[in-house]
GROMACS .gro file of C-alpha atoms in nm:
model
  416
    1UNK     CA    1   0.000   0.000   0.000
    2UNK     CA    2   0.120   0.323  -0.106
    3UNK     CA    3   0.076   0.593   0.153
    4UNK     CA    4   0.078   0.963   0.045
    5UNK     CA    5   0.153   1.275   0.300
    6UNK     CA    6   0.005   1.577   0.211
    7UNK     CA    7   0.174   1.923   0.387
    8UNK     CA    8   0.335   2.216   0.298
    9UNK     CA    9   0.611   2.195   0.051
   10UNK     CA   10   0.983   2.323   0.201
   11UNK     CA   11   1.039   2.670   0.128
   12UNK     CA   12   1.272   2.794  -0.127
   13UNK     CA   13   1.552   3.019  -0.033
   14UNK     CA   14   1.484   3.323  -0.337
   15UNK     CA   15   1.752   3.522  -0.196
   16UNK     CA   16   2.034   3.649  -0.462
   17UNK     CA   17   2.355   3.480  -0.376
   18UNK     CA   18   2.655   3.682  -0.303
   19UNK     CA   19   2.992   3.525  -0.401
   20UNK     CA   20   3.249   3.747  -0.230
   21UNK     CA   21   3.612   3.781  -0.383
   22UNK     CA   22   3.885   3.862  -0.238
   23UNK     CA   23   4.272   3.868  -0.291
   24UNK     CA   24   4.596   4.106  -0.256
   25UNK     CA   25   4.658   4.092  -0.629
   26UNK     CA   26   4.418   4.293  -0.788
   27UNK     CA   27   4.485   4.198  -1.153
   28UNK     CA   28   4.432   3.826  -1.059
   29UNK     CA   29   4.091   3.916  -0.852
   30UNK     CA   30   3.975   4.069  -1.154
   31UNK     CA   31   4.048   3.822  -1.416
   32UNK     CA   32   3.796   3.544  -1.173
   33UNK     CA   33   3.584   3.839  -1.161
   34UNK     CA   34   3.578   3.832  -1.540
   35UNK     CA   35   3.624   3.451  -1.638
   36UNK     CA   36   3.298   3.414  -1.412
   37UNK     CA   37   3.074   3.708  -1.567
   38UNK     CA   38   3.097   3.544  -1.886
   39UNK     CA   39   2.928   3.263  -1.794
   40UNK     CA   40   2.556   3.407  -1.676
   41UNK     CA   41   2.471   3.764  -1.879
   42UNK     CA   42   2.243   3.817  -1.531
   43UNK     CA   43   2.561   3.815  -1.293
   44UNK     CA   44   2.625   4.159  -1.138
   45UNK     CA   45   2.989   4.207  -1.042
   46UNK     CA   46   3.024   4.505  -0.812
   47UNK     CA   47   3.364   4.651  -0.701
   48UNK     CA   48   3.524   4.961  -0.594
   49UNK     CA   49   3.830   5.169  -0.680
   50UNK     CA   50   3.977   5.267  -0.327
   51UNK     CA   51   4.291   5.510  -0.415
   52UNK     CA   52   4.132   5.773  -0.294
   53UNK     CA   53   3.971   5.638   0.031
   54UNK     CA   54   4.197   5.846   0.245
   55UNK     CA   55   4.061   6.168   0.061
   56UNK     CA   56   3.723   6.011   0.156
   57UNK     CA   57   3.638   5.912  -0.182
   58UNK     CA   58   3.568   5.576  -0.352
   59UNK     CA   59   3.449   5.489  -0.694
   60UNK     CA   60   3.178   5.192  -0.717
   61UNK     CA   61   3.158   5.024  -1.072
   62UNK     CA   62   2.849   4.758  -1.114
   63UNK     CA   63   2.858   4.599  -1.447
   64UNK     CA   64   2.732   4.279  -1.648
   65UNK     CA   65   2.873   4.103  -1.922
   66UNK     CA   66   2.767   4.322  -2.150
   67UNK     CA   67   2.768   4.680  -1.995
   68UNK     CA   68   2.842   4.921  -1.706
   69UNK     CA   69   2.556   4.976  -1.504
   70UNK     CA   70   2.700   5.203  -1.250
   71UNK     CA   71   3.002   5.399  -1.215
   72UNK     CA   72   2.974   5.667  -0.940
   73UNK     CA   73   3.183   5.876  -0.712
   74UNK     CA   74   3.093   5.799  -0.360
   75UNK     CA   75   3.193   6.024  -0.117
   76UNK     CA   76   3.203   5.914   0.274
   77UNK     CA   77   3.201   6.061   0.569
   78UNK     CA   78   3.536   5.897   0.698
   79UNK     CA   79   3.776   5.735   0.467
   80UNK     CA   80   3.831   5.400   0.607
   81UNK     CA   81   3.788   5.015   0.548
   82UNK     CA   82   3.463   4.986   0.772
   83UNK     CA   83   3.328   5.345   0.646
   84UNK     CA   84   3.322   5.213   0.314
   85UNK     CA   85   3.120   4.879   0.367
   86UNK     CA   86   2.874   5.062   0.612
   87UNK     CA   87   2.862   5.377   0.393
   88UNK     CA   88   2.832   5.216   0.057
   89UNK     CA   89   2.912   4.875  -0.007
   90UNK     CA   90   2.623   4.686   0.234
   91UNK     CA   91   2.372   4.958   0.046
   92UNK     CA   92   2.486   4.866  -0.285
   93UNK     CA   93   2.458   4.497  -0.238
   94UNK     CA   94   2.104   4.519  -0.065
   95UNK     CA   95   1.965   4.760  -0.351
   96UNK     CA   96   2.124   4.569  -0.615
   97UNK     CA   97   1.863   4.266  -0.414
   98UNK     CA   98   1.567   4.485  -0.442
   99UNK     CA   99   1.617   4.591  -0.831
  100UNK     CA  100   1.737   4.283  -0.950
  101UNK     CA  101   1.573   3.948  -0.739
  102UNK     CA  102   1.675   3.744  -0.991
  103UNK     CA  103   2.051   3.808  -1.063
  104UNK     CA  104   2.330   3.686  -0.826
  105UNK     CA  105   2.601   3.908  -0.725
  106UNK     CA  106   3.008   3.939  -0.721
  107UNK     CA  107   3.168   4.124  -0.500
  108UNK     CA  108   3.506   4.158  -0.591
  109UNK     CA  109   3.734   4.354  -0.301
  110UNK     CA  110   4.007   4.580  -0.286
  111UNK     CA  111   4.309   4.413  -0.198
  112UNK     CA  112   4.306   4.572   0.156
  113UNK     CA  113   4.008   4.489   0.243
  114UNK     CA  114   3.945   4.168   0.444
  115UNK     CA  115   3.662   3.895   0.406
  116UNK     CA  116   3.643   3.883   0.738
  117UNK     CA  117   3.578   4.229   0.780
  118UNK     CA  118   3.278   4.228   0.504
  119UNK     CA  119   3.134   3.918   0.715
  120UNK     CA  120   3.097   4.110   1.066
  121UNK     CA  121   2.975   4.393   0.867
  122UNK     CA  122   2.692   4.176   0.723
  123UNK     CA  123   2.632   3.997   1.042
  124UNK     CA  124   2.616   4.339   1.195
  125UNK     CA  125   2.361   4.478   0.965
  126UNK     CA  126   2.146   4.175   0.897
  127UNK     CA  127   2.235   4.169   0.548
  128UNK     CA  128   2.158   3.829   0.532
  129UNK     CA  129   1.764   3.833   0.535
  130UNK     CA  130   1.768   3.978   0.184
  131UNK     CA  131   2.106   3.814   0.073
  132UNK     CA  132   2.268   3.452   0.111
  133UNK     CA  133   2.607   3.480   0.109
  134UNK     CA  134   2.703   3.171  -0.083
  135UNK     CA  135   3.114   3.137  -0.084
  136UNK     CA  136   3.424   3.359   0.048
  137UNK     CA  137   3.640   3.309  -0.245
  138UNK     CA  138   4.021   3.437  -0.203
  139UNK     CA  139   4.260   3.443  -0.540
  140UNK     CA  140   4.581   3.415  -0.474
  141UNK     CA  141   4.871   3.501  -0.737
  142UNK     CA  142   5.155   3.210  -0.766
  143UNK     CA  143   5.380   3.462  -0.863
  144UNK     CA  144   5.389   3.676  -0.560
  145UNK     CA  145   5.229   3.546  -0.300
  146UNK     CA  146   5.506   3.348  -0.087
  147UNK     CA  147   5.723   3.738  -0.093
  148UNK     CA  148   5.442   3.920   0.032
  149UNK     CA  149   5.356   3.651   0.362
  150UNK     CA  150   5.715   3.680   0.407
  151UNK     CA  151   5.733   4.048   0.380
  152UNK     CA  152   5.797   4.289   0.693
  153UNK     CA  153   5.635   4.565   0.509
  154UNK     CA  154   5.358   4.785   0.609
  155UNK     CA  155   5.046   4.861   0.382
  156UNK     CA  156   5.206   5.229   0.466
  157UNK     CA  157   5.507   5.150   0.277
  158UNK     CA  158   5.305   5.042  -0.043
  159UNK     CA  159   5.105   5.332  -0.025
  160UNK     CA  160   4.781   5.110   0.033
  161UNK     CA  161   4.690   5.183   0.385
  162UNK     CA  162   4.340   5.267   0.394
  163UNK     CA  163   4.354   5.546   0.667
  164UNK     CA  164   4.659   5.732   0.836
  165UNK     CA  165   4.562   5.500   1.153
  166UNK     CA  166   4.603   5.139   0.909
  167UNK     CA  167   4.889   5.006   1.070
  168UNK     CA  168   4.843   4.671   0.946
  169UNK     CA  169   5.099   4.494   0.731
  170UNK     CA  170   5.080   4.328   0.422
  171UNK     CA  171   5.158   3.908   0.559
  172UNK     CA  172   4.868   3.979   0.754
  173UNK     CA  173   4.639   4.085   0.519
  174UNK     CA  174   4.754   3.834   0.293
  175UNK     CA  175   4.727   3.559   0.543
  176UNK     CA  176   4.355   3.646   0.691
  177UNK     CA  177   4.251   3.687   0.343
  178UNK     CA  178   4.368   3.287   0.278
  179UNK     CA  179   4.257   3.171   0.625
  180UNK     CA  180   3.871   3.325   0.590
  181UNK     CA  181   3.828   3.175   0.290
  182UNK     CA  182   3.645   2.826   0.210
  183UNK     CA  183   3.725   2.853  -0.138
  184UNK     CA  184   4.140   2.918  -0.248
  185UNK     CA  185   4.151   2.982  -0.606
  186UNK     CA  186   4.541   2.984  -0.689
  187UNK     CA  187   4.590   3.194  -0.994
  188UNK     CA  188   4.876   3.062  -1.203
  189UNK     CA  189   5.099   3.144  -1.504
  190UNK     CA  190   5.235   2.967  -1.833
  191UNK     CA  191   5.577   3.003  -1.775
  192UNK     CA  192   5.542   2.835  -1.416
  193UNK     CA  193   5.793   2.628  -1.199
  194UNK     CA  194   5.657   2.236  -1.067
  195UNK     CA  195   5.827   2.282  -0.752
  196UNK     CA  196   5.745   2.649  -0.653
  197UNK     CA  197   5.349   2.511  -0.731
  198UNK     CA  198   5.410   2.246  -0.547
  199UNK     CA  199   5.530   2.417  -0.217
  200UNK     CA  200   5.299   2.717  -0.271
  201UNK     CA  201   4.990   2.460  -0.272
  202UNK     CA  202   5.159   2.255   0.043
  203UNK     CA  203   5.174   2.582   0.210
  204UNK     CA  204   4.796   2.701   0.151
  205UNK     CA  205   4.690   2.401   0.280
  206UNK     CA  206   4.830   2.449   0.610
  207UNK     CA  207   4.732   2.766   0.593
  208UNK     CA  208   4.349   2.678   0.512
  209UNK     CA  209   4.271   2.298   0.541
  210UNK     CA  210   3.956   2.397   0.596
  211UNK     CA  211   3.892   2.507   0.223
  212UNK     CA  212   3.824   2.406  -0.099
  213UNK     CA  213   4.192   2.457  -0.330
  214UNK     CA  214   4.195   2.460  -0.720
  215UNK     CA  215   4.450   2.638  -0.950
  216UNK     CA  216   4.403   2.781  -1.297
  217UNK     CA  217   4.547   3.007  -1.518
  218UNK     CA  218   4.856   2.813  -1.583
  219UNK     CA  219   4.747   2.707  -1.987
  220UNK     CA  220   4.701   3.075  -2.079
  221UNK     CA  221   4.325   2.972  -2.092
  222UNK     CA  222   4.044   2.923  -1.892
  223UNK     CA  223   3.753   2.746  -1.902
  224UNK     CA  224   3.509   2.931  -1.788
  225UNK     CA  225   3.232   2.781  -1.768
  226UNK     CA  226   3.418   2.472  -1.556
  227UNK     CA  227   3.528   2.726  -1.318
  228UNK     CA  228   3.199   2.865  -1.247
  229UNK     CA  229   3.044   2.560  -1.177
  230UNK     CA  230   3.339   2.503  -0.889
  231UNK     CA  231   3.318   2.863  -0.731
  232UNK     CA  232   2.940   2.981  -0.764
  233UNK     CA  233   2.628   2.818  -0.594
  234UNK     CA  234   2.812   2.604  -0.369
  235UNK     CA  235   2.687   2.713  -0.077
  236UNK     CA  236   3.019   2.660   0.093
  237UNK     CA  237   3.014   2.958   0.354
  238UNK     CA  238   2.844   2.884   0.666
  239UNK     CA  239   2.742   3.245   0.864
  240UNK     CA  240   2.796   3.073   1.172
  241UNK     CA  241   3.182   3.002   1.172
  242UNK     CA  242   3.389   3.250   1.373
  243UNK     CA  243   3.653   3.461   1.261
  244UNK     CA  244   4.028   3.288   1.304
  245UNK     CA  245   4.074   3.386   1.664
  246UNK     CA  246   3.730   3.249   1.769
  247UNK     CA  247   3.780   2.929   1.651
  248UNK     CA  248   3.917   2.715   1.837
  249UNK     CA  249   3.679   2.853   2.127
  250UNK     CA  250   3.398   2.737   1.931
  251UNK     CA  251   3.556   2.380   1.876
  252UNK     CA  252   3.641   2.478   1.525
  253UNK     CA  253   4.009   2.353   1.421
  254UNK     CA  254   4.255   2.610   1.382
  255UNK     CA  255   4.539   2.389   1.177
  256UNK     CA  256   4.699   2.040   1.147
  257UNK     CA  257   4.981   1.897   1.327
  258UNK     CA  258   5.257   1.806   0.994
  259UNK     CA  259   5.561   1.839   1.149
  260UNK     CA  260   5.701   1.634   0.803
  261UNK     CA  261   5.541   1.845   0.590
  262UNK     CA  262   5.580   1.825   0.213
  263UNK     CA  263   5.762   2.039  -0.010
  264UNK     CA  264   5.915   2.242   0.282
  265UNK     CA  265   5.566   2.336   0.436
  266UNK     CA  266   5.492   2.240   0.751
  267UNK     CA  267   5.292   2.311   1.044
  268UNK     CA  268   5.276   2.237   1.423
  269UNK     CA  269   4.997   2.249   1.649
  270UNK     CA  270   5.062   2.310   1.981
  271UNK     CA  271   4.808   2.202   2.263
  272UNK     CA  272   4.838   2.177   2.590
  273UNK     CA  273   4.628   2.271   2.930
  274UNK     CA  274   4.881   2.393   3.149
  275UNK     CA  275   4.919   2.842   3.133
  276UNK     CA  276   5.230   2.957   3.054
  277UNK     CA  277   5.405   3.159   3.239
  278UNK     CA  278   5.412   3.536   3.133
  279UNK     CA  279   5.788   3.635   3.190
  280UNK     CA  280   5.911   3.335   2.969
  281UNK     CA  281   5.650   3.344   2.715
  282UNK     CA  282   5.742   3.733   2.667
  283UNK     CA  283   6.075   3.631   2.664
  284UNK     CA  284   6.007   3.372   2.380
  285UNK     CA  285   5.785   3.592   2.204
  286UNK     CA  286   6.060   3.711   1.951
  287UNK     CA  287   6.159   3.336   1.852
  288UNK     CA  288   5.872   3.200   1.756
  289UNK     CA  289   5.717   3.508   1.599
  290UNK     CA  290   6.025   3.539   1.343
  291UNK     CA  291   6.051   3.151   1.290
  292UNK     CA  292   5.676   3.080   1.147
  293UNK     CA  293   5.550   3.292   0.889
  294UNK     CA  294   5.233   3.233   1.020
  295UNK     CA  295   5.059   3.160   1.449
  296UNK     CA  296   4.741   3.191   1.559
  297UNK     CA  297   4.555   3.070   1.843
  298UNK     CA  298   4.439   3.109   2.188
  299UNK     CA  299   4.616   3.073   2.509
  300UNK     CA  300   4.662   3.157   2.861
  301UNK     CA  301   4.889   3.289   3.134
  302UNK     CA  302   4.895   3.205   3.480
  303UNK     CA  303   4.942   3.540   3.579
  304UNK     CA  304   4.591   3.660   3.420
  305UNK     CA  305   4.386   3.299   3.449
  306UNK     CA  306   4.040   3.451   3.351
  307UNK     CA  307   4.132   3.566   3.036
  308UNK     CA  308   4.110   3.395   2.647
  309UNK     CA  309   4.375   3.549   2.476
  310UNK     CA  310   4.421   3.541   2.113
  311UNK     CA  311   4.746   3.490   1.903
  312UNK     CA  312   4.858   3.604   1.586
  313UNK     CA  313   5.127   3.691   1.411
  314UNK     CA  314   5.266   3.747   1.017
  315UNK     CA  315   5.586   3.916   0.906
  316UNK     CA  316   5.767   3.946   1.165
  317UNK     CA  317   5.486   4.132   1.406
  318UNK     CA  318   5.245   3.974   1.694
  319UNK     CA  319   4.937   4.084   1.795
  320UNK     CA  320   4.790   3.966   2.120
  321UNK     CA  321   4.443   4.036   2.232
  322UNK     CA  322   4.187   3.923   2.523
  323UNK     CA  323   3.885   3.690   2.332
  324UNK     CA  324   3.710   3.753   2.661
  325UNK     CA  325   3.678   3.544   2.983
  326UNK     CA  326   3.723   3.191   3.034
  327UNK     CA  327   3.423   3.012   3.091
  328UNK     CA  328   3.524   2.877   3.401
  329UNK     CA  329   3.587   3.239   3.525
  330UNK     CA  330   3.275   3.348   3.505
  331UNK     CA  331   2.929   3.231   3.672
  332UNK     CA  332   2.712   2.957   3.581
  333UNK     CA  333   2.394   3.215   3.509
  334UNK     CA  334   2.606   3.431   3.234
  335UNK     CA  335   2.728   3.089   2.994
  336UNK     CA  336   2.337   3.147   2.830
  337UNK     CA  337   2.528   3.480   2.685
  338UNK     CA  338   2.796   3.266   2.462
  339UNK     CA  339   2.688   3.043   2.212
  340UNK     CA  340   2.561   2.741   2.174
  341UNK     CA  341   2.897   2.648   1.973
  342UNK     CA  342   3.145   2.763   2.231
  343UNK     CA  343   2.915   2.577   2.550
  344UNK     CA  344   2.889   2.267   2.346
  345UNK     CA  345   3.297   2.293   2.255
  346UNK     CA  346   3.365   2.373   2.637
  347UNK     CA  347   3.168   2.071   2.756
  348UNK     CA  348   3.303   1.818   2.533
  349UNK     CA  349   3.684   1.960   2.641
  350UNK     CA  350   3.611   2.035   2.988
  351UNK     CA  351   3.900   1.996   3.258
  352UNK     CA  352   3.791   1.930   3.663
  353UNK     CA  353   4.084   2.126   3.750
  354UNK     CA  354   4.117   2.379   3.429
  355UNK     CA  355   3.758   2.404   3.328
  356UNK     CA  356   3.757   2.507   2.989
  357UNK     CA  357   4.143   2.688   2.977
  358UNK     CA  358   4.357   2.562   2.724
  359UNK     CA  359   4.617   2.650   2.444
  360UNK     CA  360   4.548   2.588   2.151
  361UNK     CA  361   4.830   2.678   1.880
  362UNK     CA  362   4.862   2.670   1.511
  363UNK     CA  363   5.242   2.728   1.348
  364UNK     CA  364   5.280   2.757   1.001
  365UNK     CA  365   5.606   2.745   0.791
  366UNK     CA  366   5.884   2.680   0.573
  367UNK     CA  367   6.123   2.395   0.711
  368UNK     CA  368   6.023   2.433   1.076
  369UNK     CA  369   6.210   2.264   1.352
  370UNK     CA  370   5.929   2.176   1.450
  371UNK     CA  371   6.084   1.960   1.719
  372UNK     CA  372   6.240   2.326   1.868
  373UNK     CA  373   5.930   2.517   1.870
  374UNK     CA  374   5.762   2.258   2.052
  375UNK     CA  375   6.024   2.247   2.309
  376UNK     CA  376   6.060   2.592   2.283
  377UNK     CA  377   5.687   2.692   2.401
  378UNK     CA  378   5.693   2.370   2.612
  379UNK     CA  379   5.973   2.538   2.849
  380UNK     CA  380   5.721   2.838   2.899
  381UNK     CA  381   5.474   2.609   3.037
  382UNK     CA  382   5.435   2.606   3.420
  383UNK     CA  383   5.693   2.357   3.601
  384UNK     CA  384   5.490   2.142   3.865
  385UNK     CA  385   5.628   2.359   4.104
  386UNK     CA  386   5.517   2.676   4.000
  387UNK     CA  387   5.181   2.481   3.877
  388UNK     CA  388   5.158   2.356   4.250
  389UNK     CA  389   5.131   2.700   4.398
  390UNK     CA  390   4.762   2.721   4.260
  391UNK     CA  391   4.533   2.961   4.129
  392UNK     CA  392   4.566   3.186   4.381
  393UNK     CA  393   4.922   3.272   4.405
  394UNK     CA  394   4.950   3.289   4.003
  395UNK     CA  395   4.813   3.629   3.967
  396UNK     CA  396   5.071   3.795   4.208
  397UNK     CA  397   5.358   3.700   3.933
  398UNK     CA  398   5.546   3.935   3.783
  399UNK     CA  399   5.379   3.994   3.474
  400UNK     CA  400   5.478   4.187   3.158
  401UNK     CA  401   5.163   4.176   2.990
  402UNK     CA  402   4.988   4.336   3.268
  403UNK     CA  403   4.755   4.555   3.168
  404UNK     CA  404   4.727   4.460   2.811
  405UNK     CA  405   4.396   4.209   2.854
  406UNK     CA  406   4.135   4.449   3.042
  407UNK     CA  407   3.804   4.259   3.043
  408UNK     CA  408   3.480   4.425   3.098
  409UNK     CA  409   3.139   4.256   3.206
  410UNK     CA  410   3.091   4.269   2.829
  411UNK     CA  411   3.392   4.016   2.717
  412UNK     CA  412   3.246   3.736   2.792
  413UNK     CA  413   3.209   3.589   2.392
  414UNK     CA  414   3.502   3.551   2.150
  415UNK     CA  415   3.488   3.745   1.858
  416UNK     CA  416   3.271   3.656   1.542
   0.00000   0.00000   0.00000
């Protein structure tokens, strides 16, 4: 007997689908941007000239195929990265929704602006009840790539610093935009080398194991239509993953332990529950910053046991910042606040003695010794004397880094 249920057929998400593009080479962002407008004369690619951002000026350009539909001066109230997604690019994209329903969108970024950055910015303004976001795309030129995550350069000294308070430099623009994205489009060349592909591709996925890799360009042609078919409509991006310092608070991985390697990349993740002490971690800091192009994680110090703090570093510099309190630190009535992600993560993990305190580490390189920088951060672990003296006694430490992770009754959540 055939039995038939009659109900309500499952909605159908209508909304236009944003594939976001980003990169530091602007030529190869632009030629995805273009190999993928070919393919579907309804596709709106939307981008912006930022030169003159610091003048408080930006020019938007929305095109098809076959014409330019827009090309306006835009002039903001403050010329920065976040003034022009709030003041123009969020506007554009839910506009572009209203007018056009039925035509999906690229949004192809400067080079200094970060995925991440356009995320929050959504999340912030609810962009995604009119628009589904459907893949974080990042191109990446072989050619230059591995110089600029080495490089100790500021955006400043490129002239690309998109306000006179951008201090950021270029490894770690370079860097987030890889590690955000769940698509890694590797944009090649003709005249290429089999082993500098090889290591670049080892190196990317350490970098981002998380996302999907593919490579063209090196033929001189692309297909097109192929490529489309990998990088739109996948619905690949999922709102809810954090930003790279939130992850491994959320029980998201934040790298893979390959002390081997292949082709000279490596990586080495570092866990362990024990805090380390904050005179020889500061004392350490220098090593390990300058030996891995690339760490980021979370961690803690005895000296300052409520406190998540984040990690990362690129080309040469570190930046350390609280992710909020532990929740162990704080009482059972305020976990509702955090999410469901970071409770569930905390509970599977959680320590009698620790609670949910731990360090969490990813290091990412050429030819690491791997077996140094684990022995290295090891020795700036609490001995079982110091650990001995307890929870109480810890905080009374010297400390260098006192002072630099205030919390508020706010930080209670890591970042998105």
């Amino acid at each position: 007997m055939t039995t038939a249920f009659i109900g309500s057929t499952p909605s159908v998400d209508t909304r236009p689908r944003v594939t976001v593009l980003a990169g530091f080479s602007a030529e190869a962002t632009a030629a995805i941007g273009r190999s993928l407008l070919v393919t579907d004369r309804r596709l709106l690619l939307v981008s912006h000239d930022m030169r003159r951002v610091r003048d408080g000026v930006v020019r938007r350009t929305v095109r098809t195929a076959d014409a330019v539909l827009e090309q306006e001066v835009v002039e903001l109230v403050h010329g920065c990265v976040s003034c022009t997604l709030r003041e123009d690019v969020l506007p554009t994209l839910l506009r572009l929704a209203r007018q056009r329903p039925d035509s999906d969108i690229l949004l192809a970024l400067p080079p200094v602006i970060e995925p991440e950055a356009v995320a929050a910015a959504c999340a912030h303004a609810g962009a995604g009840e009119q628009l589904r976001f459907d893949s974080y795309v990042t191109v990446v030129e072989a050619a230059g790539f591995l110089d600029d995550l080495a490089s100790t350069e500021d955006l400043r000294d490129r002239d690309l610093h998109a306000a006179d308070e951008d201090r950021r430099g270029v490894a770690e623009v370079v860097v987030r935009q890889v590690e955000y994205a769940d698509t890694i489009v590797v944009w090649g060349h003709p005249q290429h080398d089999a082993l500098d592909d090889a290591r670049l591709t080892a190196l990317l996925h350490r970098l981002a194991p998380w996302a999907t890799h593919l490579r063209v360009g090196d033929t001189g042609r692309v297909d097109c239509t192929a490529l489309a078919a990998r990088l739109r409509r996948t619905g690949r991006h999922d709102p809810r993953t954090p930003g790279i310092l939130g992850r491994a608070l959320e029980g998201f991985p934040i790298g893979i332990d390959d002390p081997a390697g292949e082709h000279g990349a490596n990586s080495v993740l570092f866990r362990s529950r024990r805090p380390f002490h904050p005179v020889r971690l500061h004392e350490a800091l220098e090593d390990l910053t300058t030996e891995a192009l690339r760490v980021r994680g979370q961690f803690w110090i005895a000296s300052q046991p409520d406190t998540a703090i984040g990690w990362e570093s690129a080309g040469g510099g570190v930046s350390l910042g609280t992710l909020g309190y532990w929740l162990a630190a704080l009482p059972a009535e305020r976990w509702p606040e955090t999410s469901g992600l970071r409770r569930m993560a905390a509970d599977v993990d959680w320590d009698p003695y620790y609670g949910d305190r731990r360090t969490v580490l990813a290091l990412v390189g050429l030819n690491l010794d791997a077996e140094a920088l684990t022995a290295r951060l090891t020795e700036c672990l609490l001995t079982d004397r110091e650990l001995a003296e307890g929870f109480e006694a810890w905080p009374g430490w010297a400390d260098p880094f006192a002072g630099f992770f205030p919390l508020t009754d706010e930080d209670d959540t890591a970042p998105a």
